[in-house]
Amino acid sequence: MSRLDETFAQLKIEGRKALITFITAGDPDLDATPDLVETLAESGADIVELGVPFSDPLADGPTIQAASLRALAQGTTLKKIIAMVKEIRRRTEIPLVLMTYYNPVYRYGLEKFVADAAAAGVDGLIVPDLPLEESEELRRLAVEKLAVIPLAAPTTPDARLSKIVAAGRGFLYYVTVTGITGTRTRLPEELSQSLDRVKKIAGELPLAAGFGISTPEQASTVGAHADAIIVGSALVEIVAQHGATVVGRQKLSDRVKALRLSLDII
Amino acid sequence: MIVPNEKGYFGAYGGRFVPETLIAALDELTKAYEQYRHDQDFQEELKEWLANYCGRPTALYRAKRLARELGIKEIYLKREDLAHTGAHKINNTMGQALLARRMGKKRLIAETGAGQHGVATATAAALFGLECEIYMGEKDIERQAMNVYRMDLLGAKVIPVTSGSRTLKDATNEAIRDWVTNVGHTHYIIGSVVGPHPYPLIVRDLQRVIGIEAREQILEQSGALPDYVFACVGGGSNAIGIFHPFLEDDLKMVGVEAAGSGLESGAHSAPLCVGEPGVLHGSLSYLLQTEDGQIKEAHSISAGLDYPGVGPEHSYLRDQGRVEYIGVTDDQALTALRLLCRTEGIIPALESAHALAGVVAQANLLKEKTVLINLSGRGDKDVATLAALKKGEEK
């Protein structure tokens, strides 16, 4: 069983929700990323999503755009990120998911990417600009090696969602809003109902909700209707302000612990 | 083979590489387009607007003095510069605005580089009473100030884009982000034959009017088809528009990319000449990119060609060998622009000057030939850039 599947199976037994945390790899620099991942893991994250910086991140809001630019300015590349994952694996067994736009992977070569990433200890892959119809080859190559995690949106019709779920591995990433990543003070009013509807179709595939969730209150509200919540921009913002300093890691830890607590009281 | 196929592929290129949120909207657009592309009422209405509002057919003009100057037998200019708003872009925006209206969309958004597509979108929005917002890179806002004022006069809101290279690529990113957010009531009018399926197909079909007219006109005026067709290629809409109706004919076609400071300098916008396939803005096509798959910044003196990607059908035609793609530098384009001004009394857009410069560069091969050039737009918008250059040269 893969690390991802094991984590969700274990949480299910315990009756707990998964906390998925996102940071951009290489921000503030690649040496700091393993430290930050360790902080996230120790503070109660169940899964870590590592963003691969891209020059044109069209699904991302200003916070993650800026993090991508900082990482690229430090010379971060997909190749270096995969090498860095080996270092993370010396320290923690937390499931790791890469979130990357398609072009860096396409350019790397799909087959080589799957082999290298899996060998380094990557468990899954989220590609926001690779919808179901375009991901066939990647999914075929990734079987038994990497979970290609599908995305669904509020605009996805039920029939299409069933197909997405059937092809999906790891978990289903439900985008809570029609929009781009970034913190929001308000989430859609109908979100709970949408999640309940999606959950029915998702069946055994764990349902994770992401985009716009930043506060413990939002985490518990959304978490009540999903198997996992994903928090990104709010954490990236902390790294933006404090880097991987002692203070930065403390603040990151505090936020993750608060989110953890809010999920555990559901 | 009929291209694109139902998944939007032209051979190996095209497709739909967009966030899941947009798939439903692209399906809706595909369905609407399939319905209206064969709908007689829709086609009649579009034809009427193009004729009485946009001034189509545009003239085909035989440029004798230019031909004599270059030692070429015959040169014909397809005068898209004479279309309403000053460029071919209006052909696309009128068609897409009519489509948006039929689909019940209340708001139009667009990206723009030189501002011609922004102006053409703002024009259609004003005409049909639709809300309109245009994304434009800060750098382009500076160098194409006149078009910014035109959009403002037409009631559109111009949103400056400060990210990345602050040009067309980044404006497109922002327009896509807007569309993802407001997809319910907004139609995104992409300005070229780029983007996810069905855009490269829709824009091509709407721009084919250029080639259809030119083919009839040149047969009527010269009694024969041309030997060569030249057009500039940024995203490639004016080029596809003039090339497509000639694809089955026995003649040569040349797409001219912006070689900027030179192809070997790295500062250019010539993905078909020296790029590699990759994914940007929703489709797989030739791209300027690093070894690591990051998109490189393009460079061209012409804001409309300053883009690191190109439409997927051009990538297909390149690999097929059906169209030859070459690059001309900023300097070559400027020289050609001045030549046309002085021999024919026509000030072309800097974009279109690249097509002319391609002909100038290959003039010794064209001596006994009849050449058709797509003069895609007029140069009024570039006068400030040209004046600043002249001032610099005089110092």
Coordinates of N, CA and C in Angstrom, one line a residue, chain B residues 31-145:
Chain B
K31 N -19.8 23.5 -28.1 CA -21.2 23.2 -28.5 C -21.8 24.4 -29.3
A32 N -21.7 25.6 -28.7 CA -22.3 26.7 -29.3 C -21.7 27.0 -30.7
Y33 N -20.3 26.8 -30.7 CA -19.7 27.1 -32.0 C -20.1 26.1 -33.1
E34 N -20.2 24.8 -32.7 CA -20.6 23.8 -33.7 C -22.0 24.1 -34.2
Q35 N -22.8 24.6 -33.3 CA -24.2 25.0 -33.7 C -24.1 26.2 -34.7
Y36 N -23.4 27.3 -34.3 CA -23.5 28.5 -35.1 C -22.6 28.5 -36.4
R37 N -21.6 27.7 -36.4 CA -20.7 27.7 -37.5 C -21.5 27.3 -38.8
H38 N -22.5 26.4 -38.6 CA -23.3 26.0 -39.7 C -24.7 26.6 -39.7
D39 N -24.9 27.6 -38.9 CA -26.2 28.3 -38.8 C -26.3 29.4 -39.8
Q40 N -27.2 29.4 -40.7 CA -27.3 30.4 -41.8 C -27.6 31.8 -41.2
D41 N -28.5 31.9 -40.3 CA -28.8 33.2 -39.7 C -27.6 33.8 -39.1
F42 N -26.8 33.0 -38.3 CA -25.6 33.5 -37.7 C -24.6 34.0 -38.7
Q43 N -24.4 33.2 -39.7 CA -23.4 33.5 -40.7 C -23.8 34.7 -41.5
E44 N -25.1 34.8 -41.8 CA -25.6 36.0 -42.5 C -25.4 37.3 -41.7
E45 N -25.7 37.2 -40.4 CA -25.6 38.3 -39.5 C -24.1 38.8 -39.5
L46 N -23.2 37.8 -39.3 CA -21.8 38.1 -39.2 C -21.3 38.8 -40.5
K47 N -21.8 38.2 -41.6 CA -21.4 38.8 -42.9 C -21.8 40.2 -43.1
E48 N -23.0 40.5 -42.6 CA -23.5 41.8 -42.7 C -22.7 42.8 -41.9
W49 N -22.4 42.4 -40.7 CA -21.6 43.3 -39.8 C -20.2 43.5 -40.5
L50 N -19.7 42.5 -41.0 CA -18.3 42.6 -41.6 C -18.4 43.5 -42.8
A51 N -19.4 43.4 -43.6 CA -19.5 44.3 -44.8 C -19.8 45.7 -44.4
N52 N -20.9 46.0 -43.7 CA -21.4 47.3 -43.5 C -20.7 48.1 -42.3
Y53 N -20.2 47.3 -41.4 CA -19.6 48.0 -40.2 C -18.1 47.9 -40.3
C54 N -17.5 46.8 -40.7 CA -16.1 46.7 -40.7 C -15.4 47.0 -42.1
G55 N -16.2 47.2 -43.1 CA -15.7 47.6 -44.4 C -15.1 46.4 -45.2
R56 N -15.7 45.3 -45.1 CA -15.2 44.1 -45.9 C -16.0 44.0 -47.2
P57 N -15.4 43.5 -48.2 CA -14.0 43.0 -48.3 C -13.0 44.2 -48.3
T58 N -11.9 43.9 -47.7 CA -10.8 44.9 -47.7 C -10.2 44.8 -49.1
A59 N -9.5 45.9 -49.5 CA -8.9 46.0 -50.8 C -7.8 45.0 -51.0
L60 N -7.6 44.6 -52.2 CA -6.3 44.0 -52.6 C -5.6 45.0 -53.5
Y61 N -4.4 45.4 -53.2 CA -3.8 46.5 -53.9 C -2.5 46.0 -54.5
R62 N -2.3 46.3 -55.8 CA -1.0 45.9 -56.4 C 0.0 47.1 -56.2
A63 N 1.1 46.7 -55.5 CA 2.1 47.7 -55.1 C 3.2 47.7 -56.1
K64 N 3.0 48.5 -57.2 CA 3.9 48.5 -58.3 C 5.3 49.2 -58.0
R65 N 5.2 50.3 -57.3 CA 6.4 51.0 -56.9 C 7.3 50.2 -56.0
L66 N 6.7 49.5 -55.0 CA 7.4 48.6 -54.1 C 8.0 47.5 -54.9
A67 N 7.3 46.9 -55.8 CA 7.8 45.8 -56.6 C 9.0 46.2 -57.4
R68 N 8.9 47.4 -58.0 CA 10.0 47.8 -58.9 C 11.2 48.0 -58.0
E69 N 11.0 48.6 -56.9 CA 12.1 48.9 -55.9 C 12.8 47.6 -55.5
L70 N 12.1 46.6 -55.4 CA 12.7 45.3 -54.9 C 13.0 44.4 -56.0
G71 N 12.7 44.8 -57.3 CA 13.0 43.9 -58.4 C 12.1 42.6 -58.4
I72 N 10.9 42.7 -57.9 CA 10.0 41.6 -57.9 C 8.9 41.8 -59.0
K73 N 8.5 40.7 -59.6 CA 7.5 40.9 -60.7 C 6.2 41.6 -60.3
E74 N 5.6 41.0 -59.3 CA 4.3 41.6 -58.8 C 4.2 41.4 -57.3
I75 N 3.7 42.5 -56.7 CA 3.4 42.4 -55.2 C 2.0 42.8 -55.0
Y76 N 1.2 42.0 -54.3 CA -0.1 42.4 -53.9 C -0.2 42.5 -52.4
L77 N -0.8 43.6 -52.0 CA -1.0 43.8 -50.5 C -2.5 43.5 -50.2
K78 N -2.7 42.6 -49.3 CA -4.1 42.5 -48.7 C -4.3 43.5 -47.6
R79 N -5.2 44.4 -47.9 CA -5.2 45.6 -47.0 C -6.1 45.5 -45.8
E80 N -5.6 44.6 -44.9 CA -6.4 44.5 -43.6 C -6.2 45.8 -42.7
D81 N -5.2 46.6 -43.1 CA -5.1 47.9 -42.4 C -6.3 48.8 -42.6
L82 N -7.1 48.5 -43.7 CA -8.2 49.3 -44.0 C -9.5 48.8 -43.3
A83 N -9.4 47.7 -42.6 CA -10.6 47.2 -41.9 C -10.9 48.2 -40.7
H84 N -12.1 48.3 -40.3 CA -12.5 49.1 -39.1 C -11.6 48.7 -37.9
T85 N -11.1 49.7 -37.2 CA -10.2 49.7 -36.1 C -8.7 49.5 -36.5
G86 N -8.5 49.2 -37.8 CA -7.1 49.3 -38.3 C -6.3 48.0 -38.4
A87 N -7.0 46.9 -38.2 CA -6.3 45.6 -38.3 C -7.3 44.5 -38.5
H88 N -6.7 43.3 -38.8 CA -7.5 42.1 -39.0 C -8.3 41.7 -37.8
K89 N -7.8 42.2 -36.6 CA -8.4 41.6 -35.3 C -9.9 41.7 -35.2
I90 N -10.5 42.7 -35.9 CA -11.9 42.9 -35.8 C -12.7 41.7 -36.4
N91 N -12.1 41.0 -37.4 CA -12.8 39.8 -38.0 C -13.1 38.8 -36.9
N92 N -12.2 38.6 -36.0 CA -12.3 37.7 -34.9 C -13.3 38.2 -33.8
T93 N -13.1 39.4 -33.4 CA -13.9 39.9 -32.3 C -15.4 40.1 -32.6
M94 N -15.7 40.5 -33.8 CA -17.1 40.6 -34.2 C -17.7 39.2 -34.2
G95 N -17.1 38.2 -34.7 CA -17.6 36.8 -34.7 C -17.8 36.3 -33.3
Q96 N -16.7 36.5 -32.4 CA -16.8 36.0 -31.1 C -17.8 36.7 -30.2
A97 N -17.9 38.1 -30.5 CA -18.9 38.8 -29.7 C -20.3 38.4 -30.0
L98 N -20.6 38.1 -31.3 CA -21.9 37.6 -31.7 C -22.2 36.3 -31.1
L99 N -21.2 35.5 -31.0 CA -21.3 34.1 -30.4 C -21.6 34.3 -28.9
A100 N -20.8 35.2 -28.2 CA -21.0 35.4 -26.8 C -22.4 35.9 -26.5
R101 N -22.9 36.8 -27.4 CA -24.3 37.3 -27.2 C -25.3 36.2 -27.3
R102 N -25.1 35.3 -28.3 CA -26.0 34.2 -28.5 C -25.9 33.2 -27.3
M103 N -24.8 33.2 -26.6 CA -24.6 32.3 -25.5 C -25.1 33.0 -24.2
G104 N -25.5 34.2 -24.3 CA -26.1 34.9 -23.1 C -25.0 35.5 -22.2
K105 N -23.8 35.6 -22.7 CA -22.7 36.2 -21.8 C -22.9 37.7 -21.8
K106 N -22.6 38.3 -20.6 CA -22.8 39.8 -20.5 C -21.5 40.5 -20.5
R107 N -20.4 39.8 -20.3 CA -19.2 40.5 -20.1 C -18.1 39.9 -21.0
L108 N -17.3 40.7 -21.7 CA -16.2 40.3 -22.5 C -14.9 40.6 -21.8
I109 N -13.9 39.7 -21.9 CA -12.6 40.0 -21.5 C -11.6 39.6 -22.6
A110 N -10.5 40.3 -22.6 CA -9.5 39.9 -23.6 C -8.1 40.3 -23.1
E111 N -7.1 39.7 -23.7 CA -5.7 40.1 -23.5 C -5.3 40.9 -24.7
T112 N -4.3 41.8 -24.5 CA -3.9 42.5 -25.7 C -2.4 42.8 -25.6
G113 N -1.7 42.8 -26.8 CA -0.3 43.1 -26.8 C -0.1 44.5 -27.4
A114 N -0.3 44.6 -28.7 CA -0.2 45.9 -29.4 C -1.4 46.7 -29.1
G115 N -2.4 46.1 -28.5 CA -3.6 46.9 -28.3 C -4.7 46.8 -29.4
Q116 N -4.3 46.2 -30.5 CA -5.2 46.1 -31.6 C -6.4 45.2 -31.3
H117 N -6.0 44.1 -30.7 CA -7.1 43.1 -30.3 C -7.9 43.7 -29.2
G118 N -7.3 44.5 -28.3 CA -8.1 45.1 -27.2 C -9.0 46.1 -27.8
V119 N -8.6 46.9 -28.7 CA -9.4 47.9 -29.3 C -10.6 47.2 -30.1
A120 N -10.2 46.2 -30.8 CA -11.3 45.4 -31.6 C -12.3 44.8 -30.7
T121 N -11.9 44.3 -29.5 CA -12.8 43.7 -28.5 C -13.7 44.8 -27.9
A122 N -13.0 45.9 -27.5 CA -13.8 47.1 -26.9 C -14.8 47.6 -27.9
T123 N -14.4 47.6 -29.2 CA -15.3 48.1 -30.2 C -16.6 47.2 -30.3
A124 N -16.4 45.9 -30.4 CA -17.5 45.0 -30.4 C -18.3 45.0 -29.2
A125 N -17.7 45.2 -28.0 CA -18.4 45.3 -26.8 C -19.3 46.6 -26.8
A126 N -18.7 47.7 -27.2 CA -19.5 48.9 -27.3 C -20.7 48.8 -28.2
L127 N -20.4 48.2 -29.4 CA -21.5 48.0 -30.4 C -22.6 47.1 -29.9
F128 N -22.3 46.1 -29.1 CA -23.4 45.2 -28.6 C -23.8 45.4 -27.2
G129 N -23.3 46.5 -26.6 CA -23.7 46.8 -25.2 C -23.2 45.8 -24.2
L130 N -22.0 45.3 -24.3 CA -21.5 44.3 -23.3 C -20.4 45.0 -22.5
E131 N -20.3 44.5 -21.2 CA -19.3 45.0 -20.3 C -17.9 44.5 -20.9
C132 N -16.8 45.3 -20.7 CA -15.6 44.9 -21.3 C -14.4 45.3 -20.5
E133 N -13.5 44.3 -20.2 CA -12.3 44.5 -19.5 C -11.1 43.9 -20.3
I134 N -10.0 44.7 -20.4 CA -8.9 44.3 -21.2 C -7.6 44.2 -20.4
Y135 N -7.0 43.1 -20.4 CA -5.7 42.9 -19.7 C -4.5 43.3 -20.7
M136 N -3.7 44.2 -20.2 CA -2.5 44.6 -21.0 C -1.3 44.8 -20.1
G137 N -0.2 44.3 -20.6 CA 1.1 44.4 -19.9 C 1.5 45.9 -19.7
E138 N 2.1 46.2 -18.6 CA 2.5 47.6 -18.3 C 3.4 48.1 -19.4
K139 N 4.4 47.2 -19.8 CA 5.3 47.6 -20.8 C 4.6 48.0 -22.2
D140 N 3.6 47.2 -22.5 CA 2.8 47.5 -23.7 C 2.0 48.7 -23.6
I141 N 1.5 49.0 -22.3 CA 0.7 50.2 -22.1 C 1.5 51.4 -22.4
E142 N 2.8 51.3 -22.0 CA 3.7 52.4 -22.3 C 4.0 52.6 -23.8
R143 N 4.3 51.5 -24.5 CA 4.7 51.6 -25.9 C 3.5 51.7 -26.9
Q144 N 2.3 51.5 -26.4 CA 1.1 51.5 -27.3 C 0.0 52.4 -26.7
A145 N 0.5 53.6 -26.2 CA -0.4 54.5 -25.4 C -1.7 54.8 -26.2

